[in-house]
Coordinates of C-alpha atoms (C1' of nucleotides) in Angstrom, one line a residue:
Chain A
M1 CA -3.2 36.2 146.1
A2 CA -1.0 34.2 148.4
R3 CA 2.4 33.7 149.9
P4 CA 2.7 36.8 152.1
K5 CA 5.4 34.9 154.1
N6 CA 8.6 36.0 155.7
Q7 CA 10.6 37.8 153.0
E8 CA 11.9 40.0 155.7
A9 CA 13.2 37.0 157.7
R10 CA 14.8 35.5 154.6
R11 CA 16.6 38.7 153.9
G12 CA 17.9 38.8 157.4
A13 CA 19.1 35.3 157.2
L14 CA 20.9 36.1 154.0
I15 CA 22.5 39.1 155.5
D16 CA 23.8 37.0 158.3
A17 CA 25.0 34.3 156.0
A18 CA 26.8 36.8 153.8
G19 CA 28.4 38.4 156.8
R20 CA 29.9 35.1 157.8
A21 CA 31.0 34.3 154.3
I22 CA 32.7 37.7 154.0
A23 CA 34.4 37.3 157.3
D24 CA 35.9 34.1 156.5
R25 CA 36.5 34.2 152.7
G26 CA 37.2 37.9 152.4
M27 CA 35.6 40.2 149.9
A28 CA 38.1 39.1 147.3
G29 CA 37.1 35.4 147.5
L30 CA 33.4 36.0 148.0
R31 CA 31.2 33.7 145.9
I32 CA 27.5 33.6 145.7
K33 CA 27.4 29.9 146.3
D34 CA 29.3 30.5 149.6
I35 CA 26.6 32.8 150.8
A36 CA 24.0 30.3 149.7
A37 CA 25.7 27.4 151.4
E38 CA 26.1 29.5 154.6
A39 CA 22.4 30.2 154.5
G40 CA 21.5 26.6 153.6
V41 CA 19.7 27.5 150.3
S42 CA 20.6 27.4 146.6
A43 CA 22.4 30.1 144.7
G44 CA 19.3 31.0 142.8
S45 CA 17.5 31.9 146.0
V46 CA 20.2 34.4 146.9
L47 CA 19.7 36.1 143.6
Y48 CA 15.9 36.0 144.0
Y49 CA 16.2 38.3 147.1
Y50 CA 19.2 40.2 146.0
P51 CA 19.4 40.4 142.2
E52 CA 22.2 42.9 142.7
L53 CA 24.8 41.4 145.0
D54 CA 26.1 44.9 145.9
D55 CA 22.8 45.6 147.7
L56 CA 23.3 42.6 149.9
V57 CA 26.8 43.6 150.8
L58 CA 25.6 47.1 151.6
A59 CA 22.9 45.6 153.8
V60 CA 25.6 43.5 155.5
H61 CA 27.6 46.6 156.2
Q62 CA 24.7 48.5 157.6
E63 CA 23.8 45.7 159.9
A64 CA 27.4 45.2 161.0
V65 CA 27.8 48.9 161.9
E66 CA 24.6 49.0 163.9
N67 CA 25.2 45.8 165.7
Y68 CA 28.8 46.6 166.5
L69 CA 27.9 50.0 167.8
A70 CA 25.0 48.7 169.8
A71 CA 27.2 46.1 171.4
R72 CA 29.8 48.6 172.3
Q73 CA 27.3 51.0 173.8
R74 CA 25.8 48.2 175.8
R75 CA 29.1 47.0 177.2
A76 CA 30.2 50.6 178.0
D77 CA 26.9 51.3 179.8
E78 CA 27.1 48.2 181.9
P79 CA 29.5 49.1 184.7
D80 CA 28.9 51.9 187.2
G81 CA 31.1 55.0 187.3
P82 CA 33.1 56.7 184.6
V83 CA 36.3 54.8 185.2
D84 CA 34.9 51.4 184.8
R85 CA 32.9 52.5 181.9
M86 CA 35.9 53.8 180.1
R87 CA 37.7 50.6 180.8
A88 CA 34.8 48.7 179.3
A89 CA 34.7 50.9 176.3
L90 CA 38.4 50.4 175.7
A91 CA 38.0 46.6 176.0
S92 CA 35.1 46.6 173.6
G93 CA 36.9 48.3 170.8
L94 CA 39.6 45.7 170.1
P95 CA 39.1 42.3 168.3
S96 CA 39.1 39.4 170.7
G97 CA 41.7 37.8 168.4
P98 CA 42.6 37.3 164.8
D99 CA 39.4 35.3 164.3
D100 CA 37.0 37.9 165.7
G101 CA 34.2 37.7 163.1
M102 CA 32.8 41.1 163.6
H103 CA 36.1 42.9 163.3
R104 CA 37.1 40.8 160.3
L105 CA 33.9 41.7 158.7
L106 CA 34.2 45.4 159.4
F107 CA 37.7 45.6 158.1
E108 CA 36.8 43.8 154.9
L109 CA 33.9 46.2 154.3
H110 CA 36.0 49.1 155.3
G111 CA 38.1 48.3 152.2
L112 CA 35.1 49.0 149.9
A113 CA 34.9 52.6 151.1
D114 CA 37.3 54.1 148.7
R115 CA 35.3 52.9 145.7
S116 CA 31.8 53.3 147.0
T117 CA 30.4 56.4 148.6
A118 CA 27.7 54.3 150.3
H119 CA 30.3 52.2 152.1
A120 CA 32.4 55.3 152.8
A121 CA 29.4 56.9 154.5
L122 CA 28.8 53.8 156.7
M123 CA 32.4 53.8 157.7
A124 CA 32.4 57.5 158.4
S125 CA 29.3 57.1 160.5
L126 CA 30.9 54.3 162.5
F127 CA 33.9 56.4 163.2
A128 CA 31.9 59.4 164.2
R129 CA 29.7 57.4 166.5
E130 CA 32.7 55.8 168.2
V131 CA 34.2 59.2 168.6
A132 CA 30.9 60.4 170.2
L133 CA 31.0 57.4 172.6
Y134 CA 34.4 58.3 173.8
S135 CA 33.7 62.0 173.9
T136 CA 30.8 61.4 176.2
L137 CA 32.7 59.1 178.5
L138 CA 35.6 61.6 178.7
Q139 CA 33.2 64.5 179.4
V140 CA 31.3 62.7 182.0
G141 CA 34.4 61.5 183.7
A142 CA 35.8 65.0 183.8
A143 CA 32.6 66.4 185.2
A144 CA 32.6 63.8 187.9
G145 CA 36.2 64.7 188.8
A146 CA 37.5 61.3 187.9
F147 CA 39.5 62.5 184.8
T148 CA 41.7 65.5 184.4
L149 CA 41.7 66.0 180.7
A150 CA 44.7 67.2 178.8
A151 CA 44.3 70.7 177.4
A152 CA 42.8 69.8 174.1
P153 CA 39.2 69.5 172.7
V154 CA 37.6 66.4 174.0
A155 CA 36.6 65.5 170.4
D156 CA 40.3 65.4 169.5
L157 CA 41.2 63.1 172.3
A158 CA 38.4 60.9 171.3
R159 CA 39.4 60.7 167.7
N160 CA 42.9 59.8 168.7
L161 CA 41.6 57.0 170.8
V162 CA 39.5 55.6 168.0
A163 CA 42.3 55.9 165.5
M164 CA 44.7 54.0 167.8
E165 CA 42.0 51.4 168.3
D166 CA 41.6 51.0 164.6
G167 CA 45.3 50.7 164.1
Y168 CA 45.7 48.0 166.6
G169 CA 42.6 46.3 165.5
L170 CA 44.0 46.0 162.0
H171 CA 47.2 44.4 163.2
I172 CA 45.4 42.0 165.4
V173 CA 43.1 40.8 162.7
A174 CA 46.0 40.6 160.3
R175 CA 47.9 38.3 162.7
N176 CA 50.8 40.5 163.4
P177 CA 52.5 38.3 165.9
S178 CA 53.9 41.2 167.8
V179 CA 50.5 42.7 168.5
D180 CA 48.1 40.6 170.4
R181 CA 44.9 41.7 171.9
D182 CA 46.3 41.9 175.4
T183 CA 49.3 44.0 174.7
A184 CA 47.2 46.3 172.5
L185 CA 44.7 46.7 175.2
A186 CA 47.4 47.5 177.7
L187 CA 49.0 50.1 175.4
L188 CA 45.7 51.6 174.6
T189 CA 44.8 51.8 178.2
A190 CA 48.2 53.4 179.0
H191 CA 47.4 56.1 176.5
A192 CA 44.0 56.6 178.0
R193 CA 45.6 57.0 181.4
T194 CA 47.9 59.7 180.0
I195 CA 45.1 61.8 178.5
T196 CA 42.8 61.4 181.4
G197 CA 45.4 61.7 184.1
C198 CA 43.5 58.9 185.8
P199 CA 45.8 56.2 187.3
G200 CA 42.8 54.0 188.1
L201 CA 42.2 53.1 184.4
Chain B
M1 CA 74.0 29.8 124.2
A2 CA 72.4 33.2 123.9
R3 CA 70.0 35.7 125.4
P4 CA 71.5 36.5 128.8
K5 CA 69.5 39.7 128.7
N6 CA 67.8 41.6 131.4
Q7 CA 65.5 39.3 133.2
E8 CA 66.1 41.2 136.3
A9 CA 65.0 44.4 134.8
R10 CA 61.9 42.9 133.4
R11 CA 61.0 41.5 136.8
G12 CA 61.4 44.9 138.3
A13 CA 59.2 46.5 135.7
L14 CA 56.6 43.9 136.3
I15 CA 56.7 44.5 140.1
D16 CA 56.2 48.2 139.5
A17 CA 53.4 47.6 137.1
A18 CA 51.7 45.2 139.5
G19 CA 52.0 47.7 142.3
R20 CA 50.3 50.3 140.3
A21 CA 47.6 47.9 139.2
I22 CA 46.9 46.8 142.7
A23 CA 46.9 50.4 144.0
D24 CA 44.2 51.4 141.6
R25 CA 42.1 48.3 141.0
G26 CA 42.5 46.8 144.5
M27 CA 43.4 43.2 145.2
A28 CA 39.9 42.1 144.6
G29 CA 39.7 43.4 141.1
L30 CA 43.3 42.5 140.0
R31 CA 43.5 41.0 136.6
I32 CA 46.6 39.7 134.9
K33 CA 45.9 41.8 131.8
D34 CA 45.9 44.9 133.9
I35 CA 49.4 44.2 135.1
A36 CA 50.4 43.4 131.5
A37 CA 48.8 46.6 130.2
E38 CA 50.5 48.6 132.9
A39 CA 53.8 47.1 132.0
G40 CA 53.2 47.5 128.3
V41 CA 53.5 43.8 127.5
S42 CA 51.1 40.9 126.8
A43 CA 49.5 38.8 129.4
G44 CA 51.6 35.9 128.4
S45 CA 54.8 37.7 129.3
V46 CA 53.6 38.2 132.8
L47 CA 53.1 34.5 133.2
Y48 CA 56.5 33.8 131.6
Y49 CA 58.2 35.6 134.5
Y50 CA 55.8 34.8 137.2
P51 CA 54.0 31.5 136.5
E52 CA 52.6 31.9 140.0
L53 CA 50.9 35.2 140.4
D54 CA 51.3 35.0 144.2
D55 CA 55.0 35.2 143.8
L56 CA 54.6 38.5 142.0
V57 CA 52.3 39.9 144.6
L58 CA 54.7 38.9 147.3
A59 CA 57.6 40.6 145.4
V60 CA 55.4 43.7 145.2
H61 CA 54.9 43.6 148.9
Q62 CA 58.6 43.3 149.6
E63 CA 59.5 46.1 147.4
A64 CA 56.7 48.3 148.8
V65 CA 57.8 47.8 152.4
E66 CA 61.5 48.5 151.6
N67 CA 60.8 51.5 149.5
Y68 CA 58.3 53.0 151.9
L69 CA 60.6 52.5 154.9
A70 CA 63.6 53.9 153.0
A71 CA 61.6 56.9 152.0
R72 CA 60.5 57.5 155.6
Q73 CA 63.9 57.1 157.0
R74 CA 65.3 59.5 154.4
R75 CA 62.7 62.1 155.2
A76 CA 63.2 61.8 158.9
D77 CA 67.0 62.1 158.5
E78 CA 66.8 65.2 156.4
P79 CA 66.2 68.0 159.0
D80 CA 68.6 68.9 161.8
G81 CA 67.7 68.4 165.4
P82 CA 65.3 65.9 167.1
V83 CA 62.3 68.2 167.0
D84 CA 62.3 68.8 163.3
R85 CA 63.2 65.2 162.7
M86 CA 60.2 64.1 164.7
R87 CA 58.0 66.5 162.8
A88 CA 59.3 65.1 159.5
A89 CA 58.7 61.5 160.7
L90 CA 55.1 62.3 161.7
A91 CA 54.5 63.9 158.3
S92 CA 55.9 61.0 156.4
G93 CA 53.6 58.4 158.0
L94 CA 50.3 59.6 156.7
P95 CA 49.0 59.3 153.1
S96 CA 49.2 62.5 151.1
G97 CA 45.5 62.0 150.4
P98 CA 43.0 59.3 149.4
D99 CA 45.0 58.7 146.2
D100 CA 48.4 58.2 147.7
G101 CA 49.5 55.2 145.7
M102 CA 52.0 53.8 148.2
H103 CA 49.6 53.8 151.1
R104 CA 46.8 52.4 149.0
L105 CA 49.1 49.6 148.0
L106 CA 50.3 48.9 151.5
F107 CA 46.8 48.7 152.9
E108 CA 45.7 46.4 150.1
L109 CA 48.6 44.1 150.7
H110 CA 48.0 44.4 154.4
G111 CA 44.7 42.7 153.8
L112 CA 46.5 39.5 152.6
A113 CA 48.3 39.0 155.9
D114 CA 45.6 37.1 157.6
R115 CA 45.7 34.3 155.0
S116 CA 49.3 34.3 154.2
T117 CA 52.1 34.0 156.7
A118 CA 54.6 35.5 154.2
H119 CA 52.5 38.7 153.9
A120 CA 52.0 38.7 157.6
A121 CA 55.7 38.6 158.1
L122 CA 56.2 41.6 155.8
M123 CA 53.5 43.5 157.6
A124 CA 54.9 42.7 161.0
S125 CA 58.4 43.7 159.8
L126 CA 57.1 47.0 158.5
F127 CA 55.4 47.7 161.8
A128 CA 58.5 46.8 163.8
R129 CA 60.7 49.0 161.8
E130 CA 58.4 52.0 162.0
V131 CA 58.3 51.4 165.8
A132 CA 62.1 51.4 165.8
L133 CA 62.2 54.6 163.8
Y134 CA 60.1 56.4 166.4
S135 CA 61.9 54.8 169.3
T136 CA 65.2 56.1 168.1
L137 CA 63.8 59.6 167.5
L138 CA 62.2 59.6 171.0
Q139 CA 65.3 58.4 172.6
V140 CA 67.6 60.8 170.9
G141 CA 65.2 63.7 171.6
A142 CA 65.1 62.8 175.2
A143 CA 68.9 62.5 175.5
A144 CA 69.2 65.9 173.8
G145 CA 66.9 67.3 176.4
A146 CA 64.3 68.3 173.8
F147 CA 61.7 65.7 174.9
T148 CA 60.6 64.9 178.4
L149 CA 59.1 61.5 177.9
A150 CA 56.1 60.2 179.8
A151 CA 56.9 57.5 182.3
A152 CA 56.5 54.5 179.9
P153 CA 58.8 52.3 177.9
V154 CA 59.9 54.2 174.8
A155 CA 58.9 51.3 172.7
D156 CA 55.3 51.5 174.0
L157 CA 55.1 55.2 173.1
A158 CA 56.4 54.4 169.7
R159 CA 53.9 51.6 169.1
N160 CA 51.1 53.9 170.0
L161 CA 52.3 56.4 167.5
V162 CA 52.5 53.8 164.7
A163 CA 49.1 52.4 165.6
M164 CA 47.5 55.9 165.5
E165 CA 49.2 56.6 162.3
D166 CA 47.8 53.4 160.8
G167 CA 44.4 54.1 162.0
Y168 CA 44.3 57.6 160.5
G169 CA 45.9 56.4 157.3
L170 CA 43.2 53.8 156.9
H171 CA 40.5 56.5 157.1
I172 CA 42.3 58.8 154.8
V173 CA 42.7 56.2 152.1
A174 CA 39.1 55.1 152.6
R175 CA 37.9 58.6 152.0
N176 CA 36.3 59.2 155.3
P177 CA 35.3 62.8 154.8
S178 CA 35.8 63.7 158.4
V179 CA 39.4 62.6 158.4
D180 CA 41.6 64.4 155.9
R181 CA 45.4 64.4 156.0
D182 CA 45.8 67.8 157.6
T183 CA 43.5 67.2 160.6
A184 CA 45.0 63.8 161.1
L185 CA 48.5 65.2 161.1
A186 CA 47.4 67.9 163.5
L187 CA 45.9 65.3 165.9
L188 CA 48.8 63.0 165.6
T189 CA 51.2 65.9 166.3
A190 CA 49.1 66.9 169.3
H191 CA 49.5 63.4 170.7
A192 CA 53.2 63.5 170.0
R193 CA 53.4 66.8 171.9
T194 CA 51.7 65.2 174.8
I195 CA 54.0 62.2 175.2
T196 CA 57.2 64.2 174.5
G197 CA 56.1 67.2 176.6
C198 CA 57.6 69.2 173.7
P199 CA 55.5 72.2 172.8
G200 CA 57.7 72.9 169.8
L201 CA 56.5 69.9 167.8
Chain C
dC1 C1' 74.8 34.6 108.5
dC2 C1' 73.6 30.3 110.7
dA3 C1' 72.5 27.9 114.9
dT4 C1' 71.0 28.1 119.4
dT5 C1' 68.5 29.6 123.0
dG6 C1' 65.7 33.1 125.5
dT7 C1' 61.6 36.0 124.8
dT8 C1' 57.1 37.6 123.2
dT9 C1' 52.8 37.2 121.4
dG10 C1' 48.0 36.0 120.0
dA11 C1' 45.0 32.5 119.4
dA12 C1' 42.8 28.5 121.4
dT13 C1' 41.4 26.2 125.4
dC14 C1' 40.0 25.7 130.1
dA15 C1' 37.9 26.8 134.5
dC16 C1' 34.8 28.9 137.3
dG17 C1' 31.4 31.9 138.7
dT18 C1' 27.3 34.6 137.5
dA19 C1' 22.8 35.1 135.3
dT20 C1' 18.7 33.0 133.3
dC21 C1' 14.8 30.3 133.3
dA22 C1' 11.3 26.8 133.1
dA23 C1' 9.5 23.6 136.1
dA24 C1' 8.4 22.0 140.7
dG25 C1' 6.8 23.0 145.3
dA26 C1' 4.5 25.4 149.1
dA27 C1' 1.3 28.4 151.4
dC28 C1' -2.7 30.8 151.3
dT29 C1' -7.8 32.0 149.6
dC30 C1' -12.0 30.7 148.4
Chain D
dG1 C1' -9.1 20.7 146.9
dA2 C1' -8.8 24.0 143.0
dG3 C1' -6.6 28.1 141.8
dT4 C1' -3.3 31.5 142.5
dT5 C1' 0.9 33.5 143.7
dC6 C1' 5.3 33.4 145.9
dT7 C1' 9.4 30.7 146.5
dT8 C1' 13.0 27.4 145.4
dT9 C1' 15.7 24.8 142.8
dG10 C1' 18.7 22.6 139.3
dA11 C1' 20.0 22.7 134.7
dT12 C1' 21.8 25.6 131.2
dA13 C1' 23.8 29.5 128.9
dC14 C1' 27.0 33.1 129.2
dG15 C1' 31.1 35.8 130.2
dT16 C1' 35.4 36.6 131.9
dG17 C1' 39.8 35.7 133.1
dA18 C1' 43.6 32.3 133.7
dT19 C1' 46.4 29.0 131.2
dT20 C1' 48.5 26.7 127.4
dC21 C1' 51.0 26.6 123.3
dA22 C1' 52.9 26.8 118.8
dA23 C1' 54.9 30.0 116.1
dA24 C1' 57.4 34.3 115.3
dC25 C1' 61.1 37.0 116.8
dA26 C1' 65.5 38.7 118.8
dA27 C1' 70.2 38.4 120.5
dT28 C1' 74.2 36.2 120.9
dG29 C1' 78.2 32.9 119.8
dG30 C1' 80.5 30.7 116.6

DNA sequence: CCATTGTTTGAATCACGTATCAAAGAACTC
DNA sequence: GAGTTCTTTGATACGTGATTCAAACAATGG
């Protein structure tokens, strides 16, 4: 036998390539040759590793969710103290601008959820984990005395934060001229200040 | 000469048909024959009225924005008193469920905004007018003494409401199992209670 | 009821992307 | 370096949807 090589690495490269292709052509305009070009191989090779294109897209979604979540967690863990951590978390949830690849990708994939339970599950998991992230931050901040939480379940406050984030993210990525990242962040932060009663945010 | 007939009506019918087709096949899967079938005509007829399919889609978007906004305004104007009006407004902003055609349509069209300035303008206009709707309600409620607004520009409070609404709407339409309409409405209402200081909401 | 012009259709054509496949190439074993 | 298997490619076949178009079909004016 022979050729035990790096199938795993190739798959990974294709996943990355497909992610880029989706982010800048959109799901609607996605062509196999774009993925191939992005990965620097021929169209045939893409099919060799992913005879079913849907599997590739699903892999892209999985990767994207994990990477995005890991990056947010990392950024939120970086600073010291609940206040700065909350600030970091808020900042990490909005696209850097209309061309933020990760957010573009996630919103595109998001759109598959209503017709695919697998994608719906990924989207739901992303949401749940973002909620968990905020829940923890709120809880810790309250315990440390930095936040005075409104009289509502922490999980509810967290869900509202994530929903607002998603809403603004959508508008930023869609190039709504009246919603740029900076104003969105300011508004989101203002909301966070309200629910935490923490003027330092 | 002859045949002065109802070109206008035909166009309208096609716009409706296209709207339905988009809502249930998605932009990605949109085929001219689906629109034709939905309108009960042949594919050729669709092209006869809209040689450029993009024009039809744009018309659909315009119609959708106007109709949606008009419906919201109507529902919000119906009750008496600022509190009930606010409640109606909040209820009118979320999809009735994952199959709410209007919301499905709007989110699909929303996705075109990043590659088309015309669509972006429509989306921005929708956002702005929803913000205006909430701004007015908040202002009136405050003037009437029903609301005690948080110390922030009314427009900012309104934008946050719309953003949260959009975020939840997205999840509902995408069939996130942990976000159904009823919980979303409860959470949105809780937020509205917080910023208005109005327990009656 | 004929002429004119707007409308509709279905068939034929075109364009483009996916899927198939045989042949060439590369890595590894012995 | 011969043999074997995995990998890659480019050419080709296939399918689907968009587009074109000539012919049939109405409605209206005279």
